[in-house]
XYZ file of C-alpha atoms in Angstrom:
531
model
C -54.596 -129.269 -203.709
C -58.269 -130.021 -204.377
C -57.780 -133.718 -203.872
C -56.659 -133.080 -200.290
C -59.513 -130.706 -199.451
C -62.450 -132.832 -200.601
C -61.681 -135.902 -198.437
C -61.174 -133.605 -195.484
C -64.550 -131.961 -196.139
C -66.206 -135.331 -196.372
C -64.720 -136.324 -193.028
C -66.030 -133.163 -191.426
C -69.468 -133.762 -192.927
C -69.509 -137.348 -191.697
C -68.446 -136.232 -188.236
C -71.214 -133.633 -188.115
C -73.743 -136.229 -189.283
C -72.624 -138.681 -186.607
C -72.846 -136.050 -183.901
C -76.250 -134.872 -185.071
C -77.545 -138.440 -184.753
C -76.765 -138.422 -181.038
C -79.827 -138.003 -178.806
C -79.433 -137.498 -175.078
C -82.017 -138.400 -172.466
C -83.972 -141.624 -171.906
C -85.748 -143.370 -174.774
C -89.418 -144.188 -174.281
C -90.347 -147.845 -173.873
C -94.006 -148.729 -173.729
C -94.849 -150.386 -170.391
C -96.379 -153.853 -170.294
C -99.961 -153.607 -168.938
C -99.853 -157.217 -167.569
C -103.436 -157.844 -168.653
C -105.290 -160.855 -167.197
C -106.080 -163.812 -169.421
C -109.861 -163.654 -168.893
C -112.331 -161.131 -167.599
C -113.236 -161.432 -163.959
C -116.971 -161.314 -163.308
C -118.407 -160.745 -159.869
C -121.716 -162.336 -160.848
C -122.366 -165.091 -163.370
C -124.837 -163.890 -166.024
C -127.812 -166.093 -166.806
C -129.015 -164.694 -170.129
C -126.887 -162.402 -172.288
C -123.225 -162.859 -171.467
C -119.913 -161.380 -172.612
C -118.192 -163.336 -175.377
C -114.386 -163.088 -175.285
C -113.789 -165.074 -178.461
C -115.707 -162.602 -180.639
C -114.149 -159.310 -181.696
C -115.966 -156.195 -180.551
C -117.564 -154.072 -183.242
C -116.595 -150.405 -183.035
C -120.228 -149.513 -183.785
C -121.514 -151.621 -180.904
C -124.942 -149.942 -180.827
C -125.908 -152.004 -183.872
C -126.431 -155.024 -181.581
C -129.770 -153.455 -180.568
C -130.995 -153.674 -184.195
C -132.750 -150.336 -183.776
C -132.534 -148.137 -186.922
C -133.594 -145.034 -184.990
C -130.768 -145.435 -182.483
C -128.248 -146.105 -185.258
C -129.311 -142.943 -187.083
C -129.041 -140.933 -183.862
C -125.525 -142.194 -183.212
C -124.477 -141.173 -186.711
C -126.006 -137.708 -186.258
C -124.173 -137.226 -182.965
C -120.833 -138.305 -184.460
C -121.374 -135.889 -187.332
C -122.841 -132.821 -185.610
C -122.129 -132.827 -181.882
C -120.538 -129.565 -180.755
C -118.355 -131.096 -178.031
C -116.892 -133.488 -180.578
C -116.271 -130.698 -183.075
C -114.535 -128.697 -180.360
C -112.371 -131.709 -179.474
C -111.517 -132.091 -183.170
C -110.318 -128.483 -183.209
C -108.134 -129.189 -180.182
C -106.561 -132.000 -182.170
C -106.030 -129.644 -185.102
C -104.321 -127.202 -182.735
C -102.018 -129.941 -181.463
C -101.135 -130.825 -185.070
C -100.181 -127.203 -185.646
C -98.054 -127.205 -182.490
C -96.288 -130.336 -183.680
C -95.656 -128.707 -187.044
C -94.198 -125.660 -185.287
C -91.860 -127.868 -183.259
C -90.721 -129.853 -186.300
C -89.944 -126.631 -188.197
C -86.845 -126.219 -186.005
C -85.323 -129.236 -187.775
C -85.197 -127.318 -191.031
C -83.039 -124.304 -191.973
C -84.566 -120.908 -191.429
C -84.290 -118.490 -194.338
C -85.691 -115.053 -194.867
C -85.326 -112.224 -197.325
C -85.228 -108.521 -196.494
C -85.146 -105.241 -198.364
C -84.772 -101.724 -196.986
C -84.165 -98.139 -197.946
C -82.916 -95.337 -195.703
C -81.946 -91.714 -196.151
C -79.010 -91.232 -193.783
C -76.452 -88.678 -192.690
C -73.288 -89.576 -190.804
C -72.249 -87.491 -187.814
C -69.051 -85.489 -188.242
C -68.350 -85.819 -184.554
C -69.310 -89.496 -184.373
C -67.403 -92.683 -185.004
C -66.742 -91.724 -188.598
C -64.551 -88.930 -187.295
C -61.869 -91.577 -186.854
C -61.688 -91.982 -190.619
C -59.775 -89.569 -192.848
C -60.612 -88.324 -196.357
C -59.060 -86.078 -198.962
C -59.447 -82.375 -198.211
C -60.351 -81.701 -201.829
C -63.251 -84.182 -201.842
C -66.571 -82.523 -202.439
C -70.062 -83.568 -201.383
C -70.844 -84.904 -204.833
C -67.868 -87.262 -204.797
C -68.800 -88.565 -201.371
C -72.449 -89.167 -202.294
C -71.384 -91.003 -205.448
C -69.878 -93.780 -203.324
C -66.342 -93.180 -204.645
C -65.045 -91.320 -201.618
C -65.255 -92.094 -197.890
C -66.448 -89.959 -195.027
C -64.418 -87.917 -192.582
C -64.292 -84.684 -190.668
C -62.799 -82.913 -193.654
C -65.266 -84.238 -196.167
C -66.871 -80.842 -196.729
C -66.164 -77.275 -195.739
C -68.443 -75.135 -193.683
C -71.144 -75.928 -191.122
C -72.914 -78.512 -193.293
C -70.414 -81.238 -192.450
C -71.054 -84.657 -194.002
C -73.812 -84.756 -196.593
C -76.937 -86.959 -196.536
C -76.957 -90.038 -198.715
C -79.220 -92.889 -199.857
C -78.723 -96.469 -198.584
C -80.892 -99.056 -200.404
C -80.149 -102.741 -199.854
C -81.675 -106.211 -200.127
C -80.497 -109.707 -199.378
C -81.011 -113.166 -197.902
C -80.110 -114.623 -194.525
C -80.268 -118.230 -193.352
C -79.614 -120.140 -190.146
C -79.789 -123.748 -189.047
C -79.217 -125.286 -185.644
C -77.052 -128.394 -185.838
C -78.963 -130.713 -183.536
C -75.912 -132.431 -182.044
C -77.598 -133.644 -178.849
C -81.149 -134.198 -180.066
C -82.562 -131.065 -178.451
C -84.867 -130.392 -181.393
C -85.612 -134.066 -182.047
C -86.744 -134.559 -178.460
C -88.962 -131.499 -178.758
C -90.547 -132.954 -181.893
C -90.950 -136.305 -180.164
C -92.702 -134.664 -177.202
C -94.946 -132.615 -179.501
C -95.861 -135.719 -181.499
C -96.785 -137.633 -178.353
C -98.842 -134.656 -177.158
C -100.611 -134.597 -180.523
C -101.461 -138.294 -180.196
C -102.687 -137.666 -176.657
C -105.046 -134.964 -177.914
C -106.318 -137.326 -180.587
C -107.085 -139.947 -177.938
C -108.895 -137.351 -175.842
C -110.975 -136.508 -178.890
C -111.801 -140.182 -179.315
C -112.676 -140.396 -175.624
C -115.232 -137.630 -176.153
C -116.640 -139.594 -179.101
C -116.943 -142.815 -177.077
C -118.608 -141.013 -174.173
C -121.086 -139.368 -176.538
C -121.964 -142.679 -178.167
C -122.710 -144.240 -174.775
C -124.610 -141.157 -173.575
C -126.749 -141.141 -176.721
C -127.628 -144.808 -176.298
C -128.414 -144.303 -172.599
C -130.692 -141.308 -173.240
C -132.438 -143.134 -176.062
C -133.029 -146.247 -173.958
C -134.261 -144.128 -171.064
C -136.637 -142.373 -173.455
C -138.082 -145.699 -174.596
C -138.370 -146.718 -170.956
C -140.305 -143.548 -170.073
C -142.578 -144.000 -173.058
C -143.215 -147.589 -171.934
C -143.963 -146.307 -168.437
C -146.469 -143.856 -169.924
C -148.180 -146.713 -171.748
C -148.318 -148.830 -168.570
C -149.775 -145.910 -166.612
C -152.400 -145.323 -169.267
C -153.363 -149.001 -169.092
C -153.602 -148.735 -165.301
C -155.805 -145.655 -165.646
C -158.115 -147.583 -167.975
C -158.333 -150.421 -165.427
C -158.989 -147.915 -162.635
C -161.725 -146.239 -164.683
C -163.390 -149.629 -165.141
C -163.222 -150.153 -161.365
C -164.834 -146.751 -160.770
C -167.725 -147.602 -163.083
C -168.114 -150.997 -161.425
C -168.203 -149.579 -157.887
C -170.612 -146.802 -158.902
C -172.924 -149.414 -160.456
C -172.770 -151.633 -157.371
C -173.318 -148.603 -155.128
C -176.425 -147.706 -157.144
C -177.604 -151.314 -156.720
C -176.904 -151.132 -152.987
C -174.235 -153.854 -153.011
C -171.275 -151.508 -152.466
C -170.513 -148.707 -150.069
C -169.618 -145.104 -150.772
C -166.190 -145.929 -149.328
C -165.582 -148.317 -152.236
C -166.463 -145.578 -154.704
C -164.089 -143.114 -152.979
C -161.277 -145.690 -152.963
C -161.705 -146.439 -156.671
C -161.783 -142.760 -157.638
C -158.728 -142.011 -155.477
C -156.778 -144.800 -157.127
C -157.712 -143.538 -160.607
C -156.614 -139.990 -159.757
C -153.378 -141.339 -158.314
C -152.607 -143.096 -161.566
C -153.476 -139.956 -163.530
C -151.075 -137.931 -161.367
C -148.158 -140.017 -162.644
C -148.630 -138.962 -166.259
C -147.469 -135.299 -166.041
C -144.189 -136.313 -164.405
C -143.535 -139.018 -166.978
C -144.354 -136.722 -169.887
C -142.026 -134.077 -168.456
C -139.225 -136.649 -168.330
C -140.009 -137.576 -171.927
C -139.600 -133.939 -172.976
C -136.275 -133.703 -171.101
C -134.897 -136.771 -172.841
C -136.002 -135.612 -176.297
C -134.337 -132.258 -175.608
C -131.174 -133.999 -174.397
C -130.953 -136.016 -177.598
C -131.640 -132.878 -179.633
C -128.762 -131.141 -177.855
C -126.430 -134.072 -178.539
C -127.207 -133.766 -182.242
C -126.650 -129.969 -182.086
C -130.315 -129.107 -182.674
C -132.825 -126.908 -180.902
C -135.022 -128.269 -178.069
C -137.854 -130.384 -179.376
C -136.310 -130.781 -182.838
C -136.534 -134.578 -182.552
C -140.088 -134.668 -181.197
C -141.657 -135.915 -184.421
C -138.842 -138.403 -184.909
C -138.900 -139.840 -181.378
C -142.411 -138.997 -180.194
C -144.035 -142.307 -181.091
C -143.546 -144.930 -178.400
C -141.510 -148.029 -179.222
C -140.450 -151.048 -177.235
C -137.158 -151.064 -175.369
C -134.611 -152.673 -177.732
C -133.331 -155.962 -176.251
C -129.767 -157.240 -176.320
C -128.584 -160.467 -177.957
C -127.576 -163.575 -176.052
C -123.884 -163.137 -176.907
C -122.227 -159.769 -176.363
C -118.805 -159.522 -178.087
C -116.256 -157.896 -175.755
C -112.881 -159.236 -176.917
C -109.953 -160.191 -174.698
C -108.651 -158.267 -171.657
C -105.315 -157.779 -173.413
C -107.099 -155.599 -175.993
C -108.367 -153.137 -173.407
C -105.178 -151.057 -173.328
C -105.306 -150.819 -177.125
C -108.947 -149.695 -177.210
C -109.464 -147.424 -174.219
C -108.612 -143.868 -175.304
C -107.900 -142.708 -171.743
C -105.301 -145.477 -171.343
C -103.711 -144.642 -174.684
C -103.771 -140.932 -173.813
C -102.011 -141.692 -170.522
C -99.346 -143.627 -172.450
C -98.861 -140.710 -174.812
C -98.583 -138.351 -171.847
C -95.872 -140.572 -170.367
C -94.113 -140.597 -173.749
C -94.185 -136.790 -173.932
C -92.881 -136.515 -170.363
C -90.020 -138.904 -171.175
C -89.047 -136.926 -174.270
C -89.123 -133.699 -172.239
C -86.346 -135.097 -170.051
C -84.167 -135.349 -173.169
C -84.887 -131.695 -173.943
C -83.858 -130.700 -170.415
C -80.643 -132.769 -170.627
C -79.744 -131.274 -174.020
C -79.947 -127.770 -172.516
C -76.725 -128.521 -170.611
C -74.761 -129.064 -173.855
C -73.439 -126.521 -176.350
C -75.753 -125.445 -179.157
C -74.231 -124.779 -182.567
C -75.974 -122.691 -185.190
C -74.797 -122.266 -188.775
C -75.732 -118.871 -190.204
C -74.995 -116.866 -193.299
C -76.159 -113.800 -195.157
C -75.803 -112.292 -198.613
C -76.763 -108.648 -199.151
C -76.601 -106.161 -201.988
C -75.915 -102.632 -200.750
C -75.126 -99.434 -202.658
C -75.340 -95.704 -202.171
C -77.151 -95.332 -205.471
C -80.133 -97.317 -206.753
C -78.272 -97.871 -210.000
C -75.645 -99.833 -208.111
C -78.096 -102.449 -206.753
C -77.764 -104.505 -209.911
C -73.983 -104.751 -209.706
C -72.348 -107.881 -208.285
C -69.668 -105.590 -206.873
C -72.269 -104.278 -204.387
C -72.487 -107.628 -202.624
C -71.558 -108.189 -199.028
C -71.808 -111.503 -197.195
C -70.931 -113.296 -194.022
C -71.206 -116.875 -192.811
C -69.964 -119.105 -190.065
C -70.928 -121.144 -187.007
C -72.069 -119.786 -183.653
C -71.773 -121.816 -180.474
C -73.528 -121.005 -177.195
C -72.684 -122.781 -173.959
C -74.541 -122.208 -170.678
C -71.955 -121.322 -168.037
C -74.049 -120.056 -165.156
C -77.843 -120.303 -164.949
C -78.321 -120.067 -161.190
C -79.602 -123.658 -160.970
C -82.360 -123.127 -163.542
C -81.303 -125.992 -165.807
C -80.833 -128.394 -162.907
C -84.225 -127.472 -161.479
C -85.823 -127.920 -164.878
C -84.299 -131.377 -165.247
C -85.544 -132.413 -161.793
C -88.991 -131.097 -162.707
C -89.131 -133.116 -165.930
C -88.049 -136.301 -164.156
C -90.692 -135.837 -161.471
C -93.315 -135.231 -164.164
C -92.318 -138.463 -165.872
C -92.767 -140.425 -162.637
C -96.124 -138.748 -162.103
C -97.200 -139.690 -165.644
C -96.173 -143.320 -165.027
C -98.312 -143.457 -161.869
C -101.220 -141.846 -163.731
C -100.964 -144.508 -166.451
C -101.031 -147.325 -163.904
C -104.015 -145.773 -162.127
C -105.895 -145.267 -165.403
C -105.363 -148.862 -166.458
C -106.487 -150.275 -163.106
C -109.525 -148.026 -163.176
C -110.364 -149.283 -166.663
C -110.313 -152.901 -165.531
C -112.432 -151.990 -162.509
C -115.034 -150.276 -164.693
C -115.254 -153.271 -167.008
C -115.712 -155.694 -164.116
C -118.314 -153.449 -162.480
C -120.203 -153.135 -165.768
C -120.288 -156.909 -166.211
C -121.566 -157.314 -162.665
C -124.247 -154.670 -163.270
C -125.342 -156.432 -166.440
C -125.587 -159.732 -164.630
C -127.592 -158.247 -161.760
C -129.927 -156.368 -164.126
C -130.703 -159.579 -166.032
C -131.361 -161.497 -162.836
C -133.705 -158.795 -161.563
C -135.550 -158.634 -164.886
C -136.141 -162.392 -164.843
C -137.634 -162.243 -161.353
C -139.815 -159.261 -162.233
C -141.225 -161.085 -165.248
C -142.498 -163.754 -162.857
C -143.835 -161.083 -160.508
C -145.836 -159.392 -163.266
C -147.337 -162.710 -164.315
C -148.489 -163.439 -160.747
C -149.816 -159.893 -160.247
C -151.873 -160.091 -163.425
C -153.445 -163.311 -162.169
C -154.147 -161.715 -158.770
C -155.885 -158.693 -160.349
C -158.077 -160.916 -162.508
C -159.150 -163.027 -159.518
C -159.760 -160.015 -157.271
C -161.926 -158.287 -159.881
C -163.881 -161.488 -160.518
C -164.523 -162.046 -156.818
C -165.607 -158.463 -156.295
C -167.951 -158.497 -159.300
C -169.553 -161.680 -157.900
C -169.886 -160.149 -154.451
C -167.549 -162.599 -152.755
C -164.532 -160.347 -152.440
C -163.518 -157.099 -150.809
C -162.837 -154.081 -153.012
C -159.698 -153.370 -151.009
C -158.197 -156.512 -152.571
C -158.918 -155.092 -156.013
C -157.138 -151.839 -155.154
C -154.172 -153.633 -153.607
C -153.652 -156.000 -156.541
C -154.031 -153.205 -159.095
C -151.426 -151.053 -157.326
C -149.095 -154.042 -157.107
C -149.530 -154.770 -160.830
C -148.711 -151.182 -161.778
C -145.597 -151.211 -159.577
C -144.365 -154.553 -160.949
C -145.004 -153.577 -164.571
C -143.141 -150.309 -164.092
C -140.292 -152.099 -162.364
C -140.106 -154.666 -165.181
C -139.959 -151.965 -167.844
C -137.275 -150.127 -165.919
C -135.327 -153.341 -165.370
C -135.504 -154.218 -169.078
C -134.158 -150.769 -169.887
C -131.402 -151.215 -167.292
C -130.275 -154.411 -169.020
C -129.886 -152.595 -172.312
C -128.285 -149.576 -170.606
C -125.847 -151.862 -168.776
C -124.630 -153.090 -172.161
C -124.005 -149.476 -173.213
C -122.062 -148.901 -169.974
C -120.066 -152.065 -170.625
C -119.055 -150.950 -174.099
C -118.192 -147.512 -172.753
C -115.875 -149.180 -170.232
C -114.386 -151.335 -173.007
C -113.593 -148.275 -175.112
C -116.091 -149.099 -177.830
C -117.428 -146.468 -180.171
C -114.364 -145.578 -182.178
C -111.628 -147.652 -183.787
C -108.237 -146.610 -182.344
C -105.702 -145.240 -184.837
C -102.938 -147.678 -185.806
C -99.802 -145.671 -185.082
C -97.874 -147.675 -182.519
C -95.418 -149.220 -184.971
C -93.969 -145.922 -186.215
C -91.543 -143.880 -184.075
C -93.220 -140.811 -182.684
C -90.409 -138.444 -183.676
C -89.970 -139.689 -187.250
C -91.607 -138.403 -190.377
C -93.657 -135.312 -191.088
C -96.728 -134.364 -189.122
C -99.942 -136.043 -190.333
C -102.523 -134.022 -192.145
C -105.280 -132.296 -190.218
C -108.051 -134.711 -189.421
C -105.867 -137.732 -190.194
C -105.208 -138.826 -186.625
C -107.691 -141.660 -186.768
C -110.609 -142.544 -184.563
C -113.833 -144.361 -185.177
C -117.145 -143.167 -186.443
C -117.827 -140.531 -189.061
C -115.276 -137.695 -189.010
C -116.563 -134.451 -187.508
C -117.059 -131.652 -190.036
C -115.261 -128.321 -189.796
C -117.019 -125.674 -187.706
C -119.342 -123.337 -189.564
């Protein structure tokens, strides 16, 4: 008899396993981005130029060879509050994925209770009969049932104790992949949150570099203005001396003093901008305003960029840009959600069972004879939902199409930003080269104008004009040099530089346990837990 039961049981088990492997709904297939072979550049760069054959370093800010900037970037990656908040969002998504995957496992719980009860004589137990001679003690002992004749007089049925404890378990047999699709969607959503965290990191790295370069630009502008003030002060002394000698007019003195005061008026604005930038960098590193004043207060030159700027190939853009990868993960989650909506139309089978120990006396709780149990399958089938399931399926399909359009738009926008950044870099370098020539000519013009005026063969108005032109060209050159370096930061931001993307594309999204907290990948130092 046993030999005929076991093969039958194995067949049933194999059938259940085969059915549980079925997954309804569409499978996700990663779309082909159709990346171009080479980057398109609107303008041909003359100096530093993008190098496709060289791999891009995740810590791209090291190309400036500025230890202060490198230290700032590390501080931001370690302490920035926005990044720590984004890391917590990723931790939350990991927990949500873990919650979803828990439905794949059996659910078991234990329970224990005690109650002091009394059955109603006029209730449902009145349908049961007992011996007329049974007394309250026999009934309470658990050896005699209840009934309307259980006891004489107005007392009726006696009170009794009911202690019990036991275990119960249930498990949904995932015939149609309802749970597996939910886990797949939660996993894709978790990856999307990780990419959004990395996008915050990349934006912060670029913002830190931009603020730092702007700070060095402002400090350079302050130095240029101070040099112009010194030149203007020399002109004031010269005109006052010539006025005392009778070779210059009072108008020349007024012009020279006005120019000097005009130069001096630029300093408060520049120093205010310097304070703002120091405070901005302090905020990025999660410190109080002015905390970096001693560290960044001394003026330094604007860090240049190398001749070759590694950018990698266009085909790598979709693998690096976190917003593109997040859009792919969103499309994946939307596709898996369709499978969940389709599975809602099919029957759901749950296996459940319970084992309890119940007795009317505490002494009976240790007896195996006090056991009671029940087990068996439960099937639920939606028969009428008023169109809710159909509407939900249509909603999920529309959301998938919307996610596909969003992915295409994000990828096109990424290519546009890269091309624009390359064009900006090219234009900034061209403008800087022309301004270098302008400064050289303006310096020569100032020297000649001052020499002619000191010899009495030139007009002082020429001195003022050439000095103003020199200040403007020097300021423009410093700003242009900073724009070249800032354009490189914008380019790497568009390329998705600043954090190495996690390598997770080879593994199926719905397979395996959820990764540990903080293990989703991303470049740069990992953010610490909040205090």
